[in-house]
Amino acid sequence: MLIHNSRSSMPWVFAALGSLVMMSIIEWLKHVIWPGISTWESHTITILLTTTIITIAARIIFRYVQMHSETQSLMASIVESSDDGIISQTLNGTIMSWNRGAERVFGYALEEVLGRSISIVIPHERHEELPGIVEKVRREEHINNYETVCIRKDGKPIHVSITVSPIAGDSRKIVGTSIIVRDISERKEAEEALRESESRYHSLFSNTPTPVWVQDFSAVKIAVERLKISGVEDFPEYFRKNPAWVRELAAKIRVSDINDAVLKLHGAQRKEQLMEDHLSVFVEETYEALALEFSFIAEGKTLFDFEEVVRTLDGERRFLTVRWTAAAGYESSLSRVLVSCTDITERKQVTEALRETGETLQALVHASPLGIMMLDHDGRVKDLWNPAAERIFGWSREEVIGTYPPFISEEELLGFLTVMERSMKGEAFVGLESTRYKRDGSPIEISTSAAPMLSASGEIVGVMSVLTDVTERKKVEQELAKSNRQLRDLYRRLQSAREEERTRIAREIHDEFGQILTAFKIDLAWLKKQLHGDSTPLVEKIESMSKITSSAIRSIKKLSADLRPAILDDFGLHAAIEWQAEEFERRTGTRCELEMDVGDVAIDEEISTAIFRILQETLTNVIRHARAEKVSLQLKADSGRLVFQVRDNGKGISRQEINAPRSYGLMGIRERVYALGGTVEFSGSPGEGTLVCVRIPLERGRKQDDQDTYR
């Protein structure tokens, strides 16, 4: 549109033309209508008609001017009230007009910009745009909705859309431009926010670990509506009877998009593999789930959850929970539906495993020979009282549920509740043995193990108790203990008889053979004195026989001492240990250290013999196995017990050697100690030597547990 900047001359042109036309009409009337009128009459008519024409023309001109003024006023009002900035400028950019909209857009008042260059609102980097705009205006071209950036008075950049039109002067020459400016900053911010939102959506959609399908169900919706019109009301029943319809509707689903998690779930490499043939991941159970899905659509639901089974492209079955959601704005058409999936295959497998485990446990509990019961927090039987418990005690499950265990008497109830209280605080018990009573009143030995029962949240909700009938085991243990006592008594008698026999043999060897050999040696000495003259060969022979006799006497003494050292009987254990240590050090060269402090404690003959024999056995083991350089012996009385220790610095005994079934020496030491009611401890570390520690009660008849201690 070309805008003129001069007043219109059209009213005056119309007035002149009207005058000429009226003059022509008057002349025609005078010559045709009134040919005989006088000159005076002719002039009078002319004056009257002319006056009338002038009056009409004046009124026309006045009305036109009035209308033009009203139009100008209306246009000015529109310009001033416009939200858009409306600016006029010369071709060199000098601002000629500036409405209130421009004040709001740029922040400048009219008096601040009038006569100044339009460049005050144009950023420096965009000044090169002006020549191109001016050139287009000179060619009377219009610039519509050109988007650019301007600068407000406060220096803030704003996005604007401008429309530029040329302004023509009286000669229709372009003298300036009219600019309409619209602030589009909010729109730009909204567009940027939308782009960022879409970017975030696509990023979230693509990168979320949850598989999401974007699907078009509009064709399904139309088909379901047609089924409604045809009279179908019970869609689940209809789809059950017409499974082909489910498959037909499934084929109408269109896939718009899928994310990477869907590809991973189904083992696909490209989106096209699933988008072009989404039915390829369906199995028979999938259509059962789809029948439910289509029924929900028929009910008008736009948000629902269900479970389904699908498969990967390799054929592996996957269990899913599905959330079906119609996107906002698409609730009616269902042309955009978000289908998000959660893979619950592992959970299903765990659930199935737990179910199988539960069934297995239930079968085990039912078939277990051990009595099993579950107690609530008050100690009453709850839910579980298995057949073995019925068999052991004689009460049926129906009789005991909700009651305190019937095998506990009133006198024992307080102790039972104390144990329950400790169990409810998290304490477990194993192998608590006690005497209980069956329904018929007969006593029974029971071993009880109990542990707290925990809920899924970790809260203690009860106690599980396992009851074992150990009556027969107790009888066997008692018989075995009795047998062990008898065997050890027999062992003690055998050892005592053995020691007595050794003492007798040692004495007879020492007395009989010693005397005989001594007499023989005396006779040889006498015989040697009787020889004289040339008897050198006989003398030598007698001397040889005398040496042999002396050697035999020494061997008899050693044999007698090995069988039963007289020093033990004559001078006691302390002297016997000193003598044995000296003998050991003399024979082996291994240093032997002694530390003995028993005070005035009287040690009877049986204990002395046992300690001495244990010393002999340990020193023999040192010679055979230890390769030690030093042996330490310690004998002391401690808290009513005699403690004897032998420690070496040799290679050290191992646990395997301690437990070896053919360690007869260690076995003999054990039996000697156990027979006297004591304990023995064997310990050793490679390269750090071996320790044998024996503890025997000094009070006869006091028995200790028959056990070894290993370190």
XYZ file of C-alpha atoms in Angstrom:
711
model
C 0.000 0.000 0.000
C 1.393 3.424 -1.006
C 0.759 6.096 1.642
C 0.200 9.768 0.423
C 1.245 12.617 2.629
C -0.881 15.585 0.931
C -4.471 16.832 1.343
C -6.900 15.549 -1.314
C -8.163 18.071 -4.051
C -11.033 15.831 -5.118
C -13.849 18.038 -3.604
C -12.727 21.062 -5.626
C -12.471 19.064 -8.823
C -16.015 17.768 -8.285
C -17.265 21.363 -7.662
C -15.687 22.711 -10.884
C -17.032 19.894 -12.966
C -20.476 20.408 -11.432
C -20.388 24.135 -12.295
C -19.506 23.419 -15.914
C -22.264 20.848 -16.172
C -24.813 23.240 -14.637
C -23.745 26.100 -17.000
C -24.246 23.756 -19.945
C -27.687 22.760 -18.656
C -28.696 26.477 -18.229
C -27.637 27.315 -21.788
C -29.564 24.321 -23.055
C -32.667 25.359 -21.099
C -32.488 28.955 -22.401
C -32.300 27.918 -26.045
C -34.561 24.834 -25.940
C -37.072 25.236 -23.091
C -37.278 28.978 -22.824
C -36.322 30.340 -26.263
C -38.398 33.474 -25.985
C -37.309 34.766 -22.586
C -35.749 38.178 -22.245
C -32.164 38.886 -21.486
C -33.012 40.062 -17.972
C -34.939 36.882 -17.306
C -32.146 34.815 -18.695
C -29.588 36.462 -16.377
C -31.895 36.087 -13.383
C -32.364 32.357 -14.018
C -28.629 31.927 -14.529
C -27.847 33.699 -11.257
C -30.412 31.628 -9.355
C -29.185 28.312 -10.757
C -25.555 29.268 -10.253
C -26.209 30.228 -6.650
C -27.958 26.900 -6.090
C -25.061 24.973 -7.656
C -22.495 26.865 -5.571
C -24.467 26.179 -2.386
C -24.696 22.459 -3.187
C -20.989 22.327 -4.045
C -20.080 24.129 -0.799
C -22.093 21.658 1.203
C -20.419 18.744 -0.584
C -16.976 20.222 0.070
C -17.787 20.868 3.753
C -19.085 17.356 4.260
C -16.082 15.841 2.574
C -13.678 17.908 4.683
C -15.622 16.943 7.796
C -15.471 13.257 6.896
C -11.764 13.538 6.085
C -11.121 15.142 9.484
C -13.080 12.425 11.250
C -11.148 9.751 9.364
C -7.845 11.366 10.273
C -8.924 11.602 13.910
C -10.011 7.946 13.885
C -6.752 6.869 12.300
C -4.780 8.864 14.882
C -6.782 7.268 17.673
C -6.150 3.796 16.262
C -2.438 4.497 15.914
C -2.174 5.804 19.486
C -4.153 2.956 21.021
C -2.330 0.198 19.118
C -0.247 -2.252 21.186
C 2.197 -2.377 18.309
C 4.753 0.347 17.841
C 3.951 2.523 14.771
C 6.780 4.724 13.594
C 7.292 6.946 10.555
C 10.721 8.016 9.385
C 12.440 9.703 6.490
C 14.482 7.727 4.038
C 17.648 8.680 5.917
C 16.185 7.209 9.113
C 15.041 10.349 10.959
C 12.055 9.577 13.200
C 8.988 11.670 12.274
C 6.309 10.022 14.428
C 6.313 7.664 17.441
C 3.121 6.266 18.985
C 2.477 5.047 22.490
C 2.925 1.468 21.387
C 6.464 2.346 20.324
C 6.990 3.919 23.753
C 5.922 0.660 25.415
C 8.060 -1.482 23.098
C 11.277 0.553 23.279
C 10.915 2.570 26.474
C 11.535 5.934 24.779
C 9.007 8.810 24.979
C 8.078 10.741 21.804
C 10.092 13.825 22.762
C 13.188 11.640 23.328
C 13.251 10.227 19.800
C 11.541 12.762 17.550
C 14.089 13.993 14.981
C 16.685 11.363 16.019
C 17.924 8.446 13.950
C 16.108 5.174 14.091
C 19.519 3.550 14.725
C 19.134 4.273 18.457
C 16.963 1.135 18.727
C 19.049 -1.002 16.371
C 22.014 -3.041 17.757
C 25.369 -2.067 16.311
C 25.890 -5.489 14.754
C 22.615 -5.151 12.797
C 23.202 -1.693 11.281
C 24.117 -3.323 7.979
C 20.469 -4.371 7.581
C 19.304 -0.714 7.114
C 20.620 -0.090 3.553
C 18.839 -3.176 2.266
C 15.570 -2.136 3.870
C 15.813 1.436 2.476
C 16.566 0.111 -0.997
C 13.451 -2.092 -0.942
C 11.361 0.877 0.205
C 12.653 3.033 -2.660
C 11.427 0.339 -5.022
C 8.022 0.611 -3.316
C 8.421 -2.893 -1.927
C 6.895 -3.912 1.342
C 8.633 -5.834 4.112
C 6.191 -7.988 6.047
C 6.788 -9.627 9.426
C 10.553 -9.376 9.273
C 11.977 -10.746 12.543
C 15.044 -9.109 14.039
C 16.484 -7.886 17.326
C 16.264 -4.299 18.660
C 17.528 -2.535 21.760
C 15.339 -0.944 24.423
C 16.246 2.258 26.214
C 17.445 0.183 29.226
C 19.830 -1.734 26.938
C 17.823 -4.931 27.008
C 17.640 -6.711 23.645
C 14.148 -7.621 22.429
C 12.881 -9.766 19.605
C 10.569 -7.873 17.235
C 8.583 -8.457 14.066
C 8.488 -5.410 11.750
C 6.373 -4.490 8.744
C 7.776 -1.653 6.616
C 5.702 0.314 4.024
C 6.796 3.278 1.831
C 5.263 6.783 2.298
C 4.662 8.828 -0.905
C 4.505 12.639 -1.147
C 2.212 14.866 -3.346
C 4.159 13.873 -6.414
C 3.925 10.233 -5.448
C 7.631 10.266 -4.767
C 8.740 8.035 -1.856
C 9.666 10.342 0.998
C 9.805 7.971 3.974
C 8.661 4.744 5.540
C 5.994 3.594 7.965
C 7.158 0.933 10.393
C 4.883 -1.309 12.490
C 6.863 -2.986 15.295
C 5.536 -5.919 17.352
C 7.367 -7.199 20.441
C 7.670 -10.982 19.999
C 10.098 -11.602 22.885
C 7.547 -13.620 24.844
C 6.735 -15.667 21.772
C 10.448 -16.245 21.147
C 10.952 -17.263 24.768
C 7.978 -19.582 24.512
C 9.346 -21.044 21.281
C 12.774 -21.507 22.886
C 11.185 -23.052 25.953
C 9.192 -25.322 23.650
C 12.349 -26.311 21.774
C 14.142 -27.004 25.049
C 11.134 -28.925 26.312
C 10.998 -30.983 23.132
C 14.752 -31.528 23.344
C 14.441 -32.671 26.948
C 11.488 -34.847 26.033
C 13.387 -36.500 23.195
C 16.441 -36.893 25.405
C 14.346 -38.329 28.226
C 12.380 -40.492 25.845
C 15.502 -41.838 24.167
C 17.629 -42.290 27.277
C 15.109 -43.392 29.892
C 15.799 -46.963 31.038
C 12.051 -47.674 30.891
C 10.927 -49.123 27.543
C 8.317 -46.788 26.003
C 6.226 -47.259 22.854
C 4.406 -44.335 21.222
C 1.421 -45.914 19.462
C -1.640 -44.895 17.475
C -4.835 -46.625 18.638
C -7.252 -44.475 16.624
C -8.138 -47.313 14.246
C -8.671 -49.605 17.240
C -10.929 -46.983 18.847
C -13.046 -46.717 15.677
C -13.362 -50.495 15.385
C -14.355 -50.825 19.048
C -16.989 -48.105 18.646
C -18.435 -49.977 15.662
C -18.643 -53.108 17.793
C -20.556 -51.099 20.391
C -22.977 -49.870 17.751
C -23.463 -53.446 16.583
C -24.631 -54.358 20.092
C -21.540 -55.747 21.828
C -21.673 -54.950 25.561
C -19.543 -57.523 27.369
C -16.246 -57.065 25.579
C -14.141 -59.492 27.713
C -16.639 -62.261 26.948
C -16.868 -61.211 23.296
C -13.079 -61.301 22.860
C -12.912 -64.652 24.675
C -15.344 -66.141 22.196
C -13.872 -64.329 19.186
C -10.055 -64.415 19.560
C -9.663 -63.611 15.861
C -11.047 -60.140 16.595
C -8.242 -59.544 19.105
C -5.661 -60.357 16.453
C -7.416 -58.140 13.941
C -7.452 -55.203 16.353
C -3.813 -55.827 17.275
C -2.893 -55.472 13.611
C -4.579 -52.037 13.555
C -2.164 -50.633 16.139
C 0.422 -48.331 14.558
C 3.785 -47.626 16.158
C 4.887 -43.987 15.960
C 8.129 -44.249 17.885
C 10.070 -46.390 20.365
C 13.031 -45.603 22.581
C 16.371 -47.367 22.959
C 15.183 -49.305 26.002
C 12.604 -51.067 23.806
C 15.364 -52.125 21.423
C 17.375 -53.482 24.347
C 14.358 -55.279 25.811
C 13.574 -57.124 22.582
C 17.152 -57.521 21.336
C 16.612 -55.390 18.224
C 19.320 -53.381 16.450
C 17.117 -50.880 14.590
C 13.779 -49.236 15.347
C 12.370 -50.348 12.002
C 12.569 -53.984 13.097
C 9.836 -53.359 15.676
C 7.967 -50.362 14.261
C 7.226 -52.098 10.973
C 6.296 -55.427 12.558
C 5.364 -54.991 16.203
C 3.454 -58.283 16.092
C 6.769 -60.124 15.856
C 7.286 -59.785 19.630
C 3.829 -61.154 20.506
C 3.193 -64.626 21.916
C -0.131 -66.308 22.628
C -0.332 -64.797 26.141
C 0.171 -61.331 24.636
C -3.204 -61.539 22.879
C -4.849 -62.486 26.165
C -3.482 -59.248 27.662
C -4.545 -57.302 24.556
C -8.110 -58.559 24.980
C -8.123 -56.925 28.412
C -6.507 -53.783 26.956
C -9.170 -53.469 24.222
C -11.900 -54.015 26.834
C -10.542 -51.067 28.829
C -10.611 -48.945 25.660
C -14.237 -49.938 25.132
C -14.980 -48.727 28.679
C -13.491 -45.339 27.794
C -10.453 -45.641 30.053
C -7.403 -43.588 29.108
C -5.078 -44.785 31.880
C -4.705 -48.343 33.124
C -2.123 -50.991 34.062
C -1.881 -54.662 33.203
C 0.637 -57.477 32.807
C 1.607 -59.193 29.592
C 4.099 -61.644 28.156
C 6.164 -60.856 25.055
C 9.278 -62.274 23.494
C 12.603 -61.001 22.247
C 13.566 -61.359 18.610
C 15.642 -64.381 19.733
C 12.522 -66.016 21.165
C 13.200 -65.449 24.869
C 10.021 -64.844 26.870
C 9.845 -61.664 28.969
C 7.239 -60.760 31.590
C 6.171 -57.095 31.707
C 3.985 -54.729 33.676
C 2.476 -52.187 31.277
C 1.100 -48.701 31.885
C -1.174 -47.555 29.039
C -1.692 -43.754 28.924
C -3.472 -41.615 26.336
C -1.382 -38.474 25.761
C -2.914 -35.143 26.813
C -5.163 -33.828 24.085
C -5.526 -37.227 22.459
C -7.951 -38.804 24.930
C -10.781 -38.915 22.387
C -8.957 -40.085 19.282
C -6.281 -42.225 20.996
C -3.994 -41.329 18.116
C -1.114 -40.816 20.535
C -0.749 -43.328 23.348
C 2.280 -43.884 25.564
C 2.825 -47.519 26.495
C 5.573 -47.843 29.126
C 6.841 -51.249 30.199
C 8.722 -52.623 33.176
C 10.568 -55.900 32.758
C 9.568 -58.075 35.724
C 11.004 -61.311 34.353
C 13.560 -61.646 37.137
C 10.942 -60.770 39.739
C 8.639 -63.388 38.252
C 11.439 -65.919 38.327
C 12.241 -65.029 41.937
C 8.562 -65.201 42.844
C 8.270 -68.579 41.182
C 11.436 -69.745 42.917
C 10.086 -68.490 46.241
C 6.810 -70.274 45.591
C 8.654 -73.491 44.806
C 10.901 -72.962 47.818
C 7.868 -72.341 49.991
C 6.253 -75.518 48.745
C 9.502 -77.401 49.287
C 9.861 -76.003 52.798
C 6.260 -76.842 53.534
C 6.872 -80.387 52.350
C 10.063 -80.598 54.412
C 8.314 -79.261 57.503
C 5.483 -81.723 56.962
C 7.854 -84.650 56.405
C 10.480 -83.632 58.954
C 11.118 -86.070 61.806
C 11.766 -83.020 64.002
C 8.939 -81.270 65.759
C 8.492 -77.724 64.417
C 6.238 -75.065 65.880
C 5.788 -71.329 65.400
C 5.078 -69.098 68.379
C 3.608 -65.601 68.380
C 5.034 -62.712 70.391
C 3.115 -63.894 73.477
C 4.545 -67.413 73.287
C 1.389 -69.095 72.002
C 1.457 -71.636 69.188
C 0.576 -69.939 65.908
C -0.120 -71.509 62.493
C 2.534 -74.208 62.624
C 2.540 -77.469 64.585
C 3.792 -80.136 62.220
C 2.972 -83.870 62.216
C 6.284 -84.709 63.936
C 5.331 -82.458 66.864
C 1.972 -84.262 67.028
C 3.793 -87.614 66.985
C 6.368 -86.598 69.624
C 3.996 -85.063 72.164
C 0.608 -86.566 71.315
C -1.392 -83.315 70.888
C -3.018 -82.541 67.519
C -2.599 -79.232 65.708
C -6.168 -78.179 66.405
C -5.634 -78.693 70.135
C -2.522 -76.521 70.467
C -3.110 -73.580 68.075
C -3.632 -70.433 70.137
C -2.373 -71.977 73.418
C 0.931 -72.125 75.241
C 2.899 -75.281 74.279
C 1.069 -77.979 76.259
C 4.253 -79.881 77.118
C 5.354 -76.999 79.373
C 4.071 -77.296 82.930
C 2.826 -74.359 84.967
C 6.013 -74.471 87.042
C 8.143 -74.148 83.889
C 5.991 -71.482 82.183
C 7.826 -68.529 83.739
C 11.190 -69.814 82.513
C 9.716 -70.466 79.069
C 8.355 -66.905 78.839
C 11.764 -65.549 79.865
C 13.381 -67.410 76.969
C 10.598 -66.123 74.655
C 11.268 -62.554 75.757
C 14.953 -62.933 74.910
C 14.071 -64.467 71.541
C 11.733 -61.572 70.722
C 14.720 -59.279 71.299
C 16.653 -61.123 68.582
C 18.488 -63.807 70.546
C 18.679 -67.345 69.141
C 19.115 -70.559 71.088
C 20.540 -73.880 69.943
C 20.349 -77.242 71.669
C 18.606 -76.299 74.925
C 17.965 -79.683 76.533
C 15.239 -80.262 79.074
C 12.786 -82.852 80.279
C 9.236 -82.446 78.936
C 6.109 -84.539 79.287
C 3.952 -86.157 76.644
C 0.179 -86.101 76.635
C 0.103 -89.420 78.510
C 2.361 -87.935 81.227
C 5.487 -89.895 80.334
C 8.769 -87.932 80.475
C 10.720 -87.222 77.320
C 14.079 -85.564 76.730
C 13.802 -82.667 74.250
C 16.505 -80.550 72.592
C 15.083 -77.149 71.632
C 16.496 -74.686 69.095
C 14.737 -71.366 68.623
C 15.248 -68.309 66.423
C 13.247 -65.095 65.924
C 10.970 -64.848 62.881
C 11.319 -61.651 60.843
C 8.756 -59.911 58.656
C 9.628 -58.422 55.257
C 10.375 -55.128 57.004
C 12.780 -56.808 59.433
C 10.423 -56.686 62.429
C 10.411 -59.673 64.805
C 6.914 -61.173 64.625
C 7.406 -64.488 66.388
C 9.708 -67.398 67.148
C 10.364 -70.565 65.156
C 11.182 -73.513 67.387
C 12.591 -76.905 66.395
C 12.036 -79.749 68.883
C 14.131 -82.916 68.776
C 13.348 -86.034 70.778
C 16.751 -86.935 72.244
C 15.491 -89.510 74.738
C 17.184 -92.413 72.971
C 20.325 -90.371 72.390
C 20.440 -89.511 76.081
C 20.153 -93.172 76.960
C 22.944 -94.018 74.528
C 25.080 -91.199 75.923
C 24.528 -92.413 79.442
C 25.410 -95.960 78.450
C 28.437 -94.687 76.536
C 29.572 -92.564 79.488
C 29.145 -95.563 81.749
C 31.108 -97.708 79.302
C 33.853 -95.090 79.103
C 34.086 -94.943 82.872
C 34.353 -98.717 83.011
C 36.997 -98.751 80.266
C 39.020 -96.084 82.030
C 38.715 -97.875 85.297
C 39.931 -100.963 83.503
C 42.724 -98.912 81.895
C 43.769 -97.617 85.298
C 43.790 -101.142 86.704
C 45.800 -102.364 83.713
C 48.271 -99.487 84.059
C 48.522 -100.124 87.776
C 49.059 -103.849 87.204
C 51.566 -103.035 84.487
C 53.485 -100.699 86.758
C 53.395 -103.281 89.551
C 54.658 -105.941 87.173
C 57.360 -103.616 85.892
C 58.387 -102.852 89.458
C 58.533 -106.551 90.319
C 60.461 -107.439 87.171
C 62.824 -104.512 87.641
C 63.464 -105.535 91.252
C 64.014 -109.188 90.359
C 66.336 -108.302 87.495
C 68.218 -105.881 89.694
C 68.386 -108.177 92.702
C 68.755 -111.633 91.134
C 70.737 -111.013 87.969
C 72.641 -108.134 89.534
C 73.767 -110.306 92.430
C 74.650 -113.215 90.164
C 76.688 -111.052 87.826
C 78.384 -109.298 90.726
C 79.345 -112.680 92.276
C 80.570 -113.823 88.878
C 82.706 -110.699 88.567
C 84.163 -111.345 92.082
C 85.008 -114.914 91.147
C 86.722 -113.727 87.984
C 88.822 -111.362 90.069
C 89.779 -114.202 92.462
C 90.624 -116.477 89.577
C 92.879 -113.833 88.070
C 94.830 -113.601 91.340
C 95.350 -117.350 91.404
C 97.076 -117.406 88.078
C 100.897 -117.029 88.001
C 103.776 -117.726 85.727
C 103.246 -117.908 82.046
C 99.397 -117.388 82.111
C 99.082 -114.185 80.063
C 96.400 -115.546 77.637
C 94.196 -116.614 80.543
C 94.601 -113.303 82.301
C 93.547 -111.434 79.197
C 90.574 -113.691 78.807
C 89.529 -113.168 82.413
C 89.854 -109.398 82.023
C 87.672 -109.534 78.879
C 85.084 -111.595 80.736
C 85.196 -109.116 83.607
C 84.490 -106.210 81.209
C 81.587 -108.080 79.647
C 80.227 -108.770 83.096
C 80.506 -105.082 84.049
C 78.675 -104.147 80.810
C 75.948 -106.668 81.580
C 75.583 -105.227 85.081
C 75.161 -101.726 83.623
C 72.587 -102.976 81.064
C 70.648 -104.679 83.837
C 70.673 -101.476 85.853
C 69.447 -99.480 82.817
C 66.787 -102.063 81.994
C 65.665 -102.041 85.596
C 65.536 -98.242 85.620
C 63.580 -98.147 82.338
C 61.073 -100.632 83.673
C 60.638 -98.746 86.937
C 63.176 -96.204 88.124
C 63.833 -96.837 91.801
C 64.364 -93.128 92.335
C 60.647 -92.553 91.662
C 59.649 -94.911 94.428
C 62.453 -93.961 96.795
C 62.683 -90.179 96.372
C 59.467 -89.102 94.628
C 58.396 -87.325 91.441
C 60.592 -84.236 91.846
C 63.811 -86.253 92.011
C 62.661 -88.607 89.238
C 62.039 -85.674 86.857
C 65.494 -84.205 87.641
C 67.132 -87.567 87.036
C 65.247 -88.103 83.747
C 66.159 -84.587 82.545
C 69.840 -85.179 83.279
C 69.753 -88.518 81.498
C 68.008 -86.917 78.475
C 70.538 -84.079 78.305
C 73.465 -86.497 78.673
C 72.230 -88.839 75.943
C 71.025 -86.246 73.368
C 73.006 -83.075 74.090
C 69.730 -81.098 74.078
C 69.596 -78.504 76.835
C 66.875 -79.217 79.384
C 65.513 -76.510 81.725
C 63.540 -77.309 84.878
C 61.043 -75.224 86.837
C 59.250 -77.083 89.649
C 57.237 -75.555 92.469
C 54.589 -77.743 94.074
C 55.162 -76.548 97.621
C 54.137 -79.061 100.258
C 51.458 -80.649 98.059
C 51.411 -84.410 98.457
C 51.363 -86.214 95.111
C 50.173 -89.781 95.295
C 51.918 -92.660 93.576
C 49.386 -93.033 90.718
C 49.676 -89.384 89.669
C 53.483 -89.448 90.049
C 53.705 -92.518 87.837
C 51.411 -90.953 85.194
C 53.403 -87.672 85.118
C 56.688 -89.532 84.870
C 55.463 -91.771 82.035
C 54.077 -88.706 80.194
C 57.506 -87.062 80.567
C 59.205 -90.129 79.105
C 56.782 -90.199 76.133
C 57.153 -86.467 75.354
C 60.964 -86.627 75.545
C 60.905 -89.625 73.225
C 58.825 -87.583 70.728
C 61.299 -84.695 71.016
C 64.138 -87.065 70.074
C 62.212 -88.626 67.183
C 60.426 -85.623 65.635
C 61.145 -82.191 67.068
C 64.823 -81.570 66.213
C 64.802 -79.149 69.147
C 67.753 -77.424 70.800
C 66.042 -76.796 74.124
C 63.327 -78.402 76.230
C 61.601 -76.650 79.137
C 59.876 -78.643 81.899
C 57.503 -77.030 84.369
C 55.682 -78.649 87.303
C 53.441 -76.618 89.610
C 50.322 -76.809 91.730
C 47.520 -74.429 90.711
C 44.015 -74.169 92.190
C 43.815 -77.753 93.337
C 45.340 -79.128 90.165
C 48.784 -80.384 89.278
C 49.967 -78.673 86.079
C 52.797 -80.233 84.095
C 54.130 -78.614 80.885
C 56.716 -79.747 78.363
C 57.727 -77.163 75.746
C 60.369 -77.454 73.011
C 61.671 -75.056 70.361
C 61.617 -77.578 67.549
C 59.748 -77.700 64.255
C 56.288 -77.741 65.891
C 53.499 -80.287 65.754
C 50.661 -79.811 63.248
C 46.925 -80.305 63.792
C 46.998 -83.227 61.353
C 49.675 -84.930 63.465
C 47.724 -84.294 66.671
C 44.576 -85.858 65.158
C 46.340 -88.694 63.319
C 44.734 -92.046 64.240
C 48.175 -93.697 64.546
C 49.554 -91.186 67.047
C 49.715 -93.902 69.694
C 52.042 -91.939 71.954
C 49.641 -89.011 72.162
C 46.761 -91.415 72.558
C 48.497 -93.016 75.554
C 49.063 -89.612 77.141
C 45.366 -88.781 76.720
C 44.206 -92.008 78.299
C 46.563 -91.627 81.292
C 45.273 -88.109 81.894
C 41.576 -88.947 81.344
C 41.864 -91.903 83.697
C 42.834 -89.469 86.431
C 40.030 -86.996 85.559
C 42.385 -84.453 83.984
C 42.733 -82.606 80.720
C 45.555 -82.425 78.207
C 46.342 -79.737 75.656
C 48.520 -80.225 72.575
C 49.506 -77.174 70.580
C 52.142 -76.209 68.082
C 53.064 -73.857 65.265
C 55.450 -74.570 62.396
C 58.925 -73.388 63.399
C 57.813 -72.344 66.899
C 57.874 -75.654 68.755
C 55.360 -77.822 70.596
C 53.617 -77.525 73.950
C 52.101 -80.360 75.984
C 50.118 -79.141 78.985
C 48.606 -81.615 81.466
C 46.223 -80.663 84.271
C 45.267 -83.326 86.836
C 43.070 -82.701 89.874
C 44.871 -83.440 93.113
C 41.619 -84.485 94.811
C 41.007 -88.081 93.871
C 37.657 -88.914 92.353
C 37.227 -85.422 90.804
C 36.618 -85.939 87.063
C 36.942 -83.468 84.195
C 35.308 -83.526 80.753
C 36.876 -86.080 78.453
C 38.161 -83.684 75.850
C 41.316 -82.337 74.289
C 41.937 -78.665 73.710
C 43.594 -77.678 70.442
C 45.045 -74.311 69.524
